[in-house]
Amino acid sequence: MKIFPLLTNEIAPTLFLIVNLLVFFTLLFWILGLIFPQKNFDDLKTKTYAWWIIFFCYVFMTLISFKIFIISMAALSFIAFRELISKLDISFQSRRIIFWAYLAIPVQYYLIYKGLMFAYLIFIPVGMFYFIPLRAILSGITKDSVKVFSTIYWGLMLTVFGLGHLAFYFSLPQVAGSGAGPSGIILFLVFMTEMNDIFQFICGKLFGRHKISPQISPNKTVEGFIGGLFFTTLAGYFLRNLLPFNSTQTIIASALIAISGFFGDLNMSAIKRDLQIKDMGNFIPGHGGLLDRIDSLLFSAVMFFYLYYYWIYT
């Protein structure tokens, strides 16, 4: 009996490459810290440690069974939604509505598990859009109603509806000739999204001169964005065996991941600026919350899914 039934010959070399890269960068930043104690390598070390956690989570979640992946994704959505809601100023009376928002999480992932795509696409975007204010009205809640409605609804869209797109690949009809399968697609998406963050960070540190949005994220530069876009697209091309795409499609998909991931990161930075906080939580002790680690993925997962669906099934 295989420990990882969903591990394919296409996925294994990529996982081996990732492990070697993680070992290399872990040792590199540790050695640089010893050689140049006056320089701060904490950001790079944090990203590397977070990558180790993401790697082991990927192996456990996606390579054993679809059921485990669904349950794990629902748990991640729960944690992400809780992180976001806990940071927002919502009255105690209005928090009763949040209970119903939490109940929407298992319902949404049940729809994914059953492959009910139409129901999945309307349950939160349409159903919860009307249910949240209706429930508040029936409860007689009027204080800060606009803020409460928009906050809860937007939180569900971002952390449950958006993140849930990652799980839907298992429910789609399998593509002939794609040996990597859904696990390979998810690996490509997550790996490219995280590599884009690293490439943008490194290029921004080395060549960054022109800030894109200094009020929101002072470290984001045009040079970092372009560098991340270039190297992510290049890396995606070499990992094209994970996707049922041709070379041109893979390049376009990789570029889309880089661009959407950048704006996902910027989006979360804007939220933290508004709330005047550094981290969204402490999901990874000493390294911030879950949302701090998957902010880029919240956007790239959605954009990549619909591009994939359009090219494969239409």
PDB file of C-alpha atoms in Angstrom:
ATOM      1  CA  MET A   1       0.000   0.000   0.000  1.00  0.00           C
ATOM      2  CA  LYS A   2       1.447   3.342  -1.057  1.00  0.00           C
ATOM      3  CA  ILE A   3       1.831   6.001   1.616  1.00  0.00           C
ATOM      4  CA  PHE A   4       1.147   8.706  -0.972  1.00  0.00           C
ATOM      5  CA  PRO A   5      -1.276   7.224  -3.539  1.00  0.00           C
ATOM      6  CA  LEU A   6      -1.530  10.481  -5.498  1.00  0.00           C
ATOM      7  CA  LEU A   7       2.229  10.902  -5.971  1.00  0.00           C
ATOM      8  CA  THR A   8       2.995  10.536  -9.687  1.00  0.00           C
ATOM      9  CA  ASN A   9       6.194  10.266 -11.707  1.00  0.00           C
ATOM     10  CA  GLU A  10       5.667  13.837 -12.926  1.00  0.00           C
ATOM     11  CA  ILE A  11       5.355  15.249  -9.397  1.00  0.00           C
ATOM     12  CA  ALA A  12       8.233  13.382  -7.713  1.00  0.00           C
ATOM     13  CA  PRO A  13      11.126  15.188  -9.517  1.00  0.00           C
ATOM     14  CA  THR A  14       9.593  18.579  -8.715  1.00  0.00           C
ATOM     15  CA  LEU A  15       9.265  17.692  -5.032  1.00  0.00           C
ATOM     16  CA  PHE A  16      12.885  16.510  -5.026  1.00  0.00           C
ATOM     17  CA  LEU A  17      13.930  19.832  -6.584  1.00  0.00           C
ATOM     18  CA  ILE A  18      11.969  21.795  -3.970  1.00  0.00           C
ATOM     19  CA  VAL A  19      13.574  19.891  -1.080  1.00  0.00           C
ATOM     20  CA  ASN A  20      17.041  20.564  -2.471  1.00  0.00           C
ATOM     21  CA  LEU A  21      16.259  24.257  -2.921  1.00  0.00           C
ATOM     22  CA  LEU A  22      14.925  24.501   0.621  1.00  0.00           C
ATOM     23  CA  VAL A  23      18.024  22.846   2.056  1.00  0.00           C
ATOM     24  CA  PHE A  24      20.256  25.119  -0.028  1.00  0.00           C
ATOM     25  CA  PHE A  25      18.536  28.365   0.985  1.00  0.00           C
ATOM     26  CA  THR A  26      18.240  27.327   4.634  1.00  0.00           C
ATOM     27  CA  LEU A  27      21.996  26.739   4.804  1.00  0.00           C
ATOM     28  CA  LEU A  28      22.777  29.801   2.677  1.00  0.00           C
ATOM     29  CA  PHE A  29      20.908  32.280   4.877  1.00  0.00           C
ATOM     30  CA  TRP A  30      22.277  30.657   8.042  1.00  0.00           C
ATOM     31  CA  ILE A  31      25.856  30.962   6.743  1.00  0.00           C
ATOM     32  CA  LEU A  32      25.316  34.536   5.520  1.00  0.00           C
ATOM     33  CA  GLY A  33      24.003  35.431   8.963  1.00  0.00           C
ATOM     34  CA  LEU A  34      27.233  34.159  10.498  1.00  0.00           C
ATOM     35  CA  ILE A  35      29.475  35.900   7.953  1.00  0.00           C
ATOM     36  CA  PHE A  36      27.591  39.209   7.959  1.00  0.00           C
ATOM     37  CA  PRO A  37      26.071  39.531  11.456  1.00  0.00           C
ATOM     38  CA  GLN A  38      25.483  43.240  10.864  1.00  0.00           C
ATOM     39  CA  LYS A  39      23.029  42.510   8.047  1.00  0.00           C
ATOM     40  CA  ASN A  40      19.458  41.413   8.692  1.00  0.00           C
ATOM     41  CA  PHE A  41      18.472  38.172   6.984  1.00  0.00           C
ATOM     42  CA  ASP A  42      15.377  37.601   9.121  1.00  0.00           C
ATOM     43  CA  ASP A  43      12.933  38.214   6.260  1.00  0.00           C
ATOM     44  CA  LEU A  44      14.634  35.660   4.042  1.00  0.00           C
ATOM     45  CA  LYS A  45      14.884  33.143   6.887  1.00  0.00           C
ATOM     46  CA  THR A  46      11.193  33.637   7.661  1.00  0.00           C
ATOM     47  CA  LYS A  47      10.208  32.981   4.064  1.00  0.00           C
ATOM     48  CA  THR A  48      12.359  29.844   3.984  1.00  0.00           C
ATOM     49  CA  TYR A  49      10.926  28.452   7.227  1.00  0.00           C
ATOM     50  CA  ALA A  50       7.419  29.166   5.984  1.00  0.00           C
ATOM     51  CA  TRP A  51       8.289  27.311   2.786  1.00  0.00           C
ATOM     52  CA  TRP A  52       9.229  24.199   4.766  1.00  0.00           C
ATOM     53  CA  ILE A  53       5.840  24.285   6.457  1.00  0.00           C
ATOM     54  CA  ILE A  54       4.046  24.812   3.142  1.00  0.00           C
ATOM     55  CA  PHE A  55       5.964  21.909   1.608  1.00  0.00           C
ATOM     56  CA  PHE A  56       5.015  19.429   4.328  1.00  0.00           C
ATOM     57  CA  CYS A  57       1.424  20.679   4.313  1.00  0.00           C
ATOM     58  CA  TYR A  58       1.284  20.104   0.554  1.00  0.00           C
ATOM     59  CA  VAL A  59       2.609  16.547   0.865  1.00  0.00           C
ATOM     60  CA  PHE A  60       0.138  15.665   3.618  1.00  0.00           C
ATOM     61  CA  MET A  61      -2.862  17.426   2.099  1.00  0.00           C
ATOM     62  CA  THR A  62      -2.683  16.568  -1.590  1.00  0.00           C
ATOM     63  CA  LEU A  63      -0.809  13.293  -1.981  1.00  0.00           C
ATOM     64  CA  ILE A  64      -2.836  11.010   0.315  1.00  0.00           C
ATOM     65  CA  SER A  65      -6.501  11.412  -0.637  1.00  0.00           C
ATOM     66  CA  PHE A  66      -9.072  13.886  -1.926  1.00  0.00           C
ATOM     67  CA  LYS A  67     -11.044  13.670   1.346  1.00  0.00           C
ATOM     68  CA  ILE A  68      -8.024  14.675   3.404  1.00  0.00           C
ATOM     69  CA  PHE A  69      -7.365  17.552   1.012  1.00  0.00           C
ATOM     70  CA  ILE A  70     -10.962  18.817   1.270  1.00  0.00           C
ATOM     71  CA  ILE A  71     -10.949  18.653   5.073  1.00  0.00           C
ATOM     72  CA  SER A  72      -7.539  20.357   5.233  1.00  0.00           C
ATOM     73  CA  MET A  73      -8.606  23.137   2.860  1.00  0.00           C
ATOM     74  CA  ALA A  74     -11.780  23.727   4.880  1.00  0.00           C
ATOM     75  CA  ALA A  75      -9.627  24.016   8.008  1.00  0.00           C
ATOM     76  CA  LEU A  76      -7.314  26.523   6.292  1.00  0.00           C
ATOM     77  CA  SER A  77     -10.314  28.598   5.178  1.00  0.00           C
ATOM     78  CA  PHE A  78     -11.650  28.531   8.741  1.00  0.00           C
ATOM     79  CA  ILE A  79      -8.313  29.732  10.154  1.00  0.00           C
ATOM     80  CA  ALA A  80      -7.895  32.416   7.474  1.00  0.00           C
ATOM     81  CA  PHE A  81     -11.455  33.716   7.935  1.00  0.00           C
ATOM     82  CA  ARG A  82     -11.032  33.752  11.709  1.00  0.00           C
ATOM     83  CA  GLU A  83      -7.745  35.660  11.427  1.00  0.00           C
ATOM     84  CA  LEU A  84      -9.353  38.311   9.256  1.00  0.00           C
ATOM     85  CA  ILE A  85     -12.549  38.707  11.270  1.00  0.00           C
ATOM     86  CA  SER A  86     -10.711  38.795  14.606  1.00  0.00           C
ATOM     87  CA  LYS A  87      -8.712  41.820  13.469  1.00  0.00           C
ATOM     88  CA  LEU A  88     -11.777  43.851  12.494  1.00  0.00           C
ATOM     89  CA  ASP A  89     -13.815  46.005  14.858  1.00  0.00           C
ATOM     90  CA  ILE A  90     -17.222  44.334  14.881  1.00  0.00           C
ATOM     91  CA  SER A  91     -19.705  44.854  17.723  1.00  0.00           C
ATOM     92  CA  PHE A  92     -20.511  41.920  20.001  1.00  0.00           C
ATOM     93  CA  GLN A  93     -24.131  41.969  18.868  1.00  0.00           C
ATOM     94  CA  SER A  94     -23.110  41.715  15.220  1.00  0.00           C
ATOM     95  CA  ARG A  95     -20.777  38.817  15.933  1.00  0.00           C
ATOM     96  CA  ARG A  96     -23.791  36.514  16.107  1.00  0.00           C
ATOM     97  CA  ILE A  97     -24.000  36.829  12.337  1.00  0.00           C
ATOM     98  CA  ILE A  98     -20.440  35.534  12.040  1.00  0.00           C
ATOM     99  CA  PHE A  99     -21.668  32.174  13.356  1.00  0.00           C
ATOM    100  CA  TRP A 100     -23.606  31.731  10.119  1.00  0.00           C
ATOM    101  CA  ALA A 101     -20.572  32.734   8.101  1.00  0.00           C
ATOM    102  CA  TYR A 102     -18.576  29.945   9.762  1.00  0.00           C
ATOM    103  CA  LEU A 103     -21.325  27.467   8.878  1.00  0.00           C
ATOM    104  CA  ALA A 104     -20.922  28.466   5.233  1.00  0.00           C
ATOM    105  CA  ILE A 105     -17.398  26.989   5.189  1.00  0.00           C
ATOM    106  CA  PRO A 106     -18.318  23.270   5.456  1.00  0.00           C
ATOM    107  CA  VAL A 107     -21.231  23.817   3.063  1.00  0.00           C
ATOM    108  CA  GLN A 108     -18.943  25.390   0.473  1.00  0.00           C
ATOM    109  CA  TYR A 109     -16.413  22.566   0.667  1.00  0.00           C
ATOM    110  CA  TYR A 110     -19.146  19.939   0.557  1.00  0.00           C
ATOM    111  CA  LEU A 111     -20.226  21.458  -2.760  1.00  0.00           C
ATOM    112  CA  ILE A 112     -16.635  21.153  -3.976  1.00  0.00           C
ATOM    113  CA  TYR A 113     -16.428  17.545  -2.791  1.00  0.00           C
ATOM    114  CA  LYS A 114     -19.570  16.680  -4.737  1.00  0.00           C
ATOM    115  CA  GLY A 115     -18.353  18.561  -7.812  1.00  0.00           C
ATOM    116  CA  LEU A 116     -21.375  20.883  -7.835  1.00  0.00           C
ATOM    117  CA  MET A 117     -19.666  23.751  -9.605  1.00  0.00           C
ATOM    118  CA  PHE A 118     -22.757  25.864 -10.328  1.00  0.00           C
ATOM    119  CA  ALA A 119     -23.867  25.653  -6.687  1.00  0.00           C
ATOM    120  CA  TYR A 120     -20.306  26.449  -5.589  1.00  0.00           C
ATOM    121  CA  LEU A 121     -20.205  29.542  -7.787  1.00  0.00           C
ATOM    122  CA  ILE A 122     -23.451  30.998  -6.408  1.00  0.00           C
ATOM    123  CA  PHE A 123     -23.583  29.859  -2.773  1.00  0.00           C
ATOM    124  CA  ILE A 124     -21.281  32.533  -1.303  1.00  0.00           C
ATOM    125  CA  PRO A 125     -21.208  35.175  -4.094  1.00  0.00           C
ATOM    126  CA  VAL A 126     -25.030  35.237  -4.334  1.00  0.00           C
ATOM    127  CA  GLY A 127     -26.531  33.220  -1.483  1.00  0.00           C
ATOM    128  CA  MET A 128     -24.483  34.637   1.394  1.00  0.00           C
ATOM    129  CA  PHE A 129     -24.623  38.097  -0.164  1.00  0.00           C
ATOM    130  CA  TYR A 130     -28.366  38.151   0.554  1.00  0.00           C
ATOM    131  CA  PHE A 131     -28.430  35.898   3.621  1.00  0.00           C
ATOM    132  CA  ILE A 132     -26.038  37.965   5.773  1.00  0.00           C
ATOM    133  CA  PRO A 133     -28.060  41.215   5.718  1.00  0.00           C
ATOM    134  CA  LEU A 134     -31.353  39.286   5.925  1.00  0.00           C
ATOM    135  CA  ARG A 135     -30.198  37.490   9.070  1.00  0.00           C
ATOM    136  CA  ALA A 136     -29.072  40.793  10.578  1.00  0.00           C
ATOM    137  CA  ILE A 137     -32.384  42.461   9.769  1.00  0.00           C
ATOM    138  CA  LEU A 138     -34.368  39.641  11.386  1.00  0.00           C
ATOM    139  CA  SER A 139     -32.164  39.991  14.474  1.00  0.00           C
ATOM    140  CA  GLY A 140     -32.782  43.733  14.625  1.00  0.00           C
ATOM    141  CA  ILE A 141     -29.108  44.588  14.119  1.00  0.00           C
ATOM    142  CA  THR A 142     -28.607  48.076  12.698  1.00  0.00           C
ATOM    143  CA  LYS A 143     -25.399  49.350  14.323  1.00  0.00           C
ATOM    144  CA  ASP A 144     -22.586  49.610  11.752  1.00  0.00           C
ATOM    145  CA  SER A 145     -24.668  47.448   9.417  1.00  0.00           C
ATOM    146  CA  VAL A 146     -22.874  48.498   6.221  1.00  0.00           C
ATOM    147  CA  LYS A 147     -19.460  47.736   7.716  1.00  0.00           C
ATOM    148  CA  VAL A 148     -20.637  44.437   9.193  1.00  0.00           C
ATOM    149  CA  PHE A 149     -22.292  43.207   5.991  1.00  0.00           C
ATOM    150  CA  SER A 150     -19.410  44.160   3.734  1.00  0.00           C
ATOM    151  CA  THR A 151     -16.720  42.858   6.104  1.00  0.00           C
ATOM    152  CA  ILE A 152     -18.237  39.407   6.624  1.00  0.00           C
ATOM    153  CA  TYR A 153     -19.172  38.987   2.975  1.00  0.00           C
ATOM    154  CA  TRP A 154     -15.796  40.135   1.693  1.00  0.00           C
ATOM    155  CA  GLY A 155     -14.049  37.894   4.216  1.00  0.00           C
ATOM    156  CA  LEU A 156     -15.986  34.868   2.940  1.00  0.00           C
ATOM    157  CA  MET A 157     -15.241  35.755  -0.668  1.00  0.00           C
ATOM    158  CA  LEU A 158     -11.528  36.078  -0.001  1.00  0.00           C
ATOM    159  CA  THR A 159     -10.792  33.212   2.386  1.00  0.00           C
ATOM    160  CA  VAL A 160     -13.475  30.634   1.524  1.00  0.00           C
ATOM    161  CA  PHE A 161     -14.705  31.215  -2.015  1.00  0.00           C
ATOM    162  CA  GLY A 162     -11.315  32.323  -3.347  1.00  0.00           C
ATOM    163  CA  LEU A 163      -9.184  29.761  -1.544  1.00  0.00           C
ATOM    164  CA  GLY A 164     -11.681  27.011  -2.329  1.00  0.00           C
ATOM    165  CA  HIS A 165     -10.740  27.148  -6.004  1.00  0.00           C
ATOM    166  CA  LEU A 166      -7.601  25.207  -5.075  1.00  0.00           C
ATOM    167  CA  ALA A 167      -9.693  22.192  -4.113  1.00  0.00           C
ATOM    168  CA  PHE A 168     -11.924  22.116  -7.175  1.00  0.00           C
ATOM    169  CA  TYR A 169      -9.286  20.587  -9.467  1.00  0.00           C
ATOM    170  CA  PHE A 170     -10.001  17.196  -7.885  1.00  0.00           C
ATOM    171  CA  SER A 171     -13.684  17.506  -8.804  1.00  0.00           C
ATOM    172  CA  LEU A 172     -13.122  18.444 -12.445  1.00  0.00           C
ATOM    173  CA  PRO A 173     -13.082  15.772 -15.189  1.00  0.00           C
ATOM    174  CA  GLN A 174      -9.582  14.369 -15.525  1.00  0.00           C
ATOM    175  CA  VAL A 175      -7.595  15.439 -18.576  1.00  0.00           C
ATOM    176  CA  ALA A 176      -6.302  12.648 -20.807  1.00  0.00           C
ATOM    177  CA  GLY A 177      -2.515  12.585 -21.006  1.00  0.00           C
ATOM    178  CA  SER A 178      -2.005  14.680 -17.865  1.00  0.00           C
ATOM    179  CA  GLY A 179      -0.072  12.283 -15.645  1.00  0.00           C
ATOM    180  CA  ALA A 180       0.518  14.847 -12.909  1.00  0.00           C
ATOM    181  CA  GLY A 181      -3.214  15.149 -12.243  1.00  0.00           C
ATOM    182  CA  PRO A 182      -4.850  17.595  -9.809  1.00  0.00           C
ATOM    183  CA  SER A 183      -1.976  17.287  -7.312  1.00  0.00           C
ATOM    184  CA  GLY A 184       0.468  18.413 -10.003  1.00  0.00           C
ATOM    185  CA  ILE A 185      -1.693  21.386 -10.968  1.00  0.00           C
ATOM    186  CA  ILE A 186      -1.953  22.480  -7.341  1.00  0.00           C
ATOM    187  CA  LEU A 187       1.795  22.017  -6.859  1.00  0.00           C
ATOM    188  CA  PHE A 188       2.495  24.192  -9.901  1.00  0.00           C
ATOM    189  CA  LEU A 189       0.138  26.940  -8.733  1.00  0.00           C
ATOM    190  CA  VAL A 190       1.356  27.040  -5.127  1.00  0.00           C
ATOM    191  CA  PHE A 191       5.032  26.704  -6.043  1.00  0.00           C
ATOM    192  CA  MET A 192       4.895  29.420  -8.706  1.00  0.00           C
ATOM    193  CA  THR A 193       2.983  31.761  -6.401  1.00  0.00           C
ATOM    194  CA  GLU A 194       5.500  31.374  -3.597  1.00  0.00           C
ATOM    195  CA  MET A 195       8.503  31.555  -5.935  1.00  0.00           C
ATOM    196  CA  ASN A 196       7.105  34.774  -7.361  1.00  0.00           C
ATOM    197  CA  ASP A 197       7.086  36.265  -3.851  1.00  0.00           C
ATOM    198  CA  ILE A 198      10.713  35.255  -3.384  1.00  0.00           C
ATOM    199  CA  PHE A 199      11.819  36.469  -6.830  1.00  0.00           C
ATOM    200  CA  GLN A 200      10.089  39.822  -6.322  1.00  0.00           C
ATOM    201  CA  PHE A 201      11.646  40.195  -2.882  1.00  0.00           C
ATOM    202  CA  ILE A 202      15.183  39.402  -4.067  1.00  0.00           C
ATOM    203  CA  CYS A 203      14.970  41.534  -7.242  1.00  0.00           C
ATOM    204  CA  GLY A 204      13.464  44.374  -5.250  1.00  0.00           C
ATOM    205  CA  LYS A 205      16.290  44.217  -2.702  1.00  0.00           C
ATOM    206  CA  LEU A 206      18.992  44.093  -5.371  1.00  0.00           C
ATOM    207  CA  PHE A 207      17.644  46.434  -8.033  1.00  0.00           C
ATOM    208  CA  GLY A 208      14.619  48.214  -6.551  1.00  0.00           C
ATOM    209  CA  ARG A 209      14.564  51.945  -7.209  1.00  0.00           C
ATOM    210  CA  HIS A 210      11.030  52.919  -8.194  1.00  0.00           C
ATOM    211  CA  LYS A 211       8.338  52.252  -5.610  1.00  0.00           C
ATOM    212  CA  ILE A 212       4.939  51.119  -6.886  1.00  0.00           C
ATOM    213  CA  SER A 213       2.779  52.016  -3.883  1.00  0.00           C
ATOM    214  CA  PRO A 214       4.884  53.519  -1.083  1.00  0.00           C
ATOM    215  CA  GLN A 215       1.834  54.303   1.077  1.00  0.00           C
ATOM    216  CA  ILE A 216       0.709  50.663   1.092  1.00  0.00           C
ATOM    217  CA  SER A 217       3.887  48.618   0.709  1.00  0.00           C
ATOM    218  CA  PRO A 218       7.141  50.611   0.632  1.00  0.00           C
ATOM    219  CA  ASN A 219       9.190  47.545  -0.326  1.00  0.00           C
ATOM    220  CA  LYS A 220       7.248  46.862  -3.523  1.00  0.00           C
ATOM    221  CA  THR A 221       9.153  48.218  -6.530  1.00  0.00           C
ATOM    222  CA  VAL A 222       8.765  48.204 -10.297  1.00  0.00           C
ATOM    223  CA  GLU A 223      12.079  46.374 -10.623  1.00  0.00           C
ATOM    224  CA  GLY A 224      10.986  43.731  -8.128  1.00  0.00           C
ATOM    225  CA  PHE A 225       7.687  43.233  -9.931  1.00  0.00           C
ATOM    226  CA  ILE A 226       9.353  42.876 -13.341  1.00  0.00           C
ATOM    227  CA  GLY A 227      12.035  40.552 -11.946  1.00  0.00           C
ATOM    228  CA  GLY A 228       9.425  38.384 -10.264  1.00  0.00           C
ATOM    229  CA  LEU A 229       7.364  38.249 -13.440  1.00  0.00           C
ATOM    230  CA  PHE A 230      10.357  37.259 -15.569  1.00  0.00           C
ATOM    231  CA  PHE A 231      11.798  34.569 -13.293  1.00  0.00           C
ATOM    232  CA  THR A 232       8.394  33.121 -12.387  1.00  0.00           C
ATOM    233  CA  THR A 233       7.530  32.786 -16.061  1.00  0.00           C
ATOM    234  CA  LEU A 234      10.912  31.189 -16.720  1.00  0.00           C
ATOM    235  CA  ALA A 235      10.522  28.742 -13.821  1.00  0.00           C
ATOM    236  CA  GLY A 236       7.010  27.891 -14.963  1.00  0.00           C
ATOM    237  CA  TYR A 237       8.283  26.986 -18.414  1.00  0.00           C
ATOM    238  CA  PHE A 238      10.704  24.428 -16.959  1.00  0.00           C
ATOM    239  CA  LEU A 239       7.925  22.883 -14.851  1.00  0.00           C
ATOM    240  CA  ARG A 240       5.427  22.677 -17.710  1.00  0.00           C
ATOM    241  CA  ASN A 241       5.206  18.879 -17.368  1.00  0.00           C
ATOM    242  CA  LEU A 242       2.945  19.456 -14.351  1.00  0.00           C
ATOM    243  CA  LEU A 243       0.262  21.049 -16.529  1.00  0.00           C
ATOM    244  CA  PRO A 244      -1.852  19.837 -19.464  1.00  0.00           C
ATOM    245  CA  PHE A 245      -0.789  22.988 -21.365  1.00  0.00           C
ATOM    246  CA  ASN A 246       1.479  23.646 -24.302  1.00  0.00           C
ATOM    247  CA  SER A 247       4.569  25.837 -23.840  1.00  0.00           C
ATOM    248  CA  THR A 248       2.851  29.098 -24.806  1.00  0.00           C
ATOM    249  CA  GLN A 249      -0.077  28.454 -22.486  1.00  0.00           C
ATOM    250  CA  THR A 250       2.290  27.626 -19.626  1.00  0.00           C
ATOM    251  CA  ILE A 251       4.163  30.907 -20.098  1.00  0.00           C
ATOM    252  CA  ILE A 252       0.897  32.876 -20.092  1.00  0.00           C
ATOM    253  CA  ALA A 253      -0.369  30.987 -17.026  1.00  0.00           C
ATOM    254  CA  SER A 254       2.894  31.603 -15.155  1.00  0.00           C
ATOM    255  CA  ALA A 255       2.767  35.313 -15.959  1.00  0.00           C
ATOM    256  CA  LEU A 256      -0.838  35.473 -14.753  1.00  0.00           C
ATOM    257  CA  ILE A 257       0.160  33.822 -11.475  1.00  0.00           C
ATOM    258  CA  ALA A 258       2.957  36.370 -10.995  1.00  0.00           C
ATOM    259  CA  ILE A 259       0.740  39.379 -11.716  1.00  0.00           C
ATOM    260  CA  SER A 260      -2.286  38.252  -9.704  1.00  0.00           C
ATOM    261  CA  GLY A 261      -0.076  37.086  -6.832  1.00  0.00           C
ATOM    262  CA  PHE A 262       1.555  40.505  -6.689  1.00  0.00           C
ATOM    263  CA  PHE A 263      -1.820  42.221  -6.302  1.00  0.00           C
ATOM    264  CA  GLY A 264      -2.931  39.637  -3.742  1.00  0.00           C
ATOM    265  CA  ASP A 265       0.090  40.549  -1.637  1.00  0.00           C
ATOM    266  CA  LEU A 266      -0.578  44.253  -2.132  1.00  0.00           C
ATOM    267  CA  ASN A 267      -4.223  43.749  -1.160  1.00  0.00           C
ATOM    268  CA  MET A 268      -3.310  42.214   2.200  1.00  0.00           C
ATOM    269  CA  SER A 269      -0.692  44.919   2.775  1.00  0.00           C
ATOM    270  CA  ALA A 270      -3.408  47.544   2.322  1.00  0.00           C
ATOM    271  CA  ILE A 271      -5.585  45.802   4.905  1.00  0.00           C
ATOM    272  CA  LYS A 272      -2.749  45.653   7.430  1.00  0.00           C
ATOM    273  CA  ARG A 273      -1.922  49.314   6.803  1.00  0.00           C
ATOM    274  CA  ASP A 274      -5.531  50.241   7.467  1.00  0.00           C
ATOM    275  CA  LEU A 275      -5.602  48.159  10.656  1.00  0.00           C
ATOM    276  CA  GLN A 276      -2.120  49.400  11.636  1.00  0.00           C
ATOM    277  CA  ILE A 277      -0.798  45.905  12.313  1.00  0.00           C
ATOM    278  CA  LYS A 278       2.289  44.028  11.135  1.00  0.00           C
ATOM    279  CA  ASP A 279       0.891  40.494  11.006  1.00  0.00           C
ATOM    280  CA  MET A 280      -2.599  39.070  10.634  1.00  0.00           C
ATOM    281  CA  GLY A 281      -2.015  36.413  13.276  1.00  0.00           C
ATOM    282  CA  ASN A 282       0.415  33.955  14.828  1.00  0.00           C
ATOM    283  CA  PHE A 283      -0.431  30.784  12.925  1.00  0.00           C
ATOM    284  CA  ILE A 284       3.286  30.149  12.433  1.00  0.00           C
ATOM    285  CA  PRO A 285       4.879  31.272  15.738  1.00  0.00           C
ATOM    286  CA  GLY A 286       7.299  34.087  15.066  1.00  0.00           C
ATOM    287  CA  HIS A 287       6.432  34.199  11.367  1.00  0.00           C
ATOM    288  CA  GLY A 288       2.982  35.773  11.247  1.00  0.00           C
ATOM    289  CA  GLY A 289      -0.471  34.468  10.456  1.00  0.00           C
ATOM    290  CA  LEU A 290      -1.784  32.151   7.787  1.00  0.00           C
ATOM    291  CA  LEU A 291      -3.025  35.111   5.742  1.00  0.00           C
ATOM    292  CA  ASP A 292       0.480  36.574   5.771  1.00  0.00           C
ATOM    293  CA  ARG A 293       1.729  33.408   4.073  1.00  0.00           C
ATOM    294  CA  ILE A 294      -1.067  32.865   1.539  1.00  0.00           C
ATOM    295  CA  ASP A 295      -2.028  36.449   0.666  1.00  0.00           C
ATOM    296  CA  SER A 296      -0.718  36.111  -2.896  1.00  0.00           C
ATOM    297  CA  LEU A 297      -2.433  32.743  -3.334  1.00  0.00           C
ATOM    298  CA  LEU A 298      -5.858  34.205  -2.527  1.00  0.00           C
ATOM    299  CA  PHE A 299      -5.743  36.059  -5.850  1.00  0.00           C
ATOM    300  CA  SER A 300      -3.623  33.755  -8.007  1.00  0.00           C
ATOM    301  CA  ALA A 301      -5.735  30.671  -7.161  1.00  0.00           C
ATOM    302  CA  VAL A 302      -8.860  32.301  -8.571  1.00  0.00           C
ATOM    303  CA  MET A 303      -7.282  33.764 -11.704  1.00  0.00           C
ATOM    304  CA  PHE A 304      -5.406  30.571 -12.575  1.00  0.00           C
ATOM    305  CA  PHE A 305      -8.492  28.383 -12.058  1.00  0.00           C
ATOM    306  CA  TYR A 306     -10.638  30.209 -14.583  1.00  0.00           C
ATOM    307  CA  LEU A 307      -7.833  30.377 -17.133  1.00  0.00           C
ATOM    308  CA  TYR A 308      -7.326  26.618 -16.682  1.00  0.00           C
ATOM    309  CA  TYR A 309     -11.045  25.929 -16.968  1.00  0.00           C
ATOM    310  CA  TYR A 310     -11.387  28.070 -20.088  1.00  0.00           C
ATOM    311  CA  TRP A 311      -8.485  26.392 -21.895  1.00  0.00           C
ATOM    312  CA  ILE A 312      -9.323  22.814 -20.916  1.00  0.00           C
ATOM    313  CA  TYR A 313     -13.112  22.591 -20.809  1.00  0.00           C
ATOM    314  CA  THR A 314     -14.435  25.206 -23.237  1.00  0.00           C
TER     315      THR A 314
END
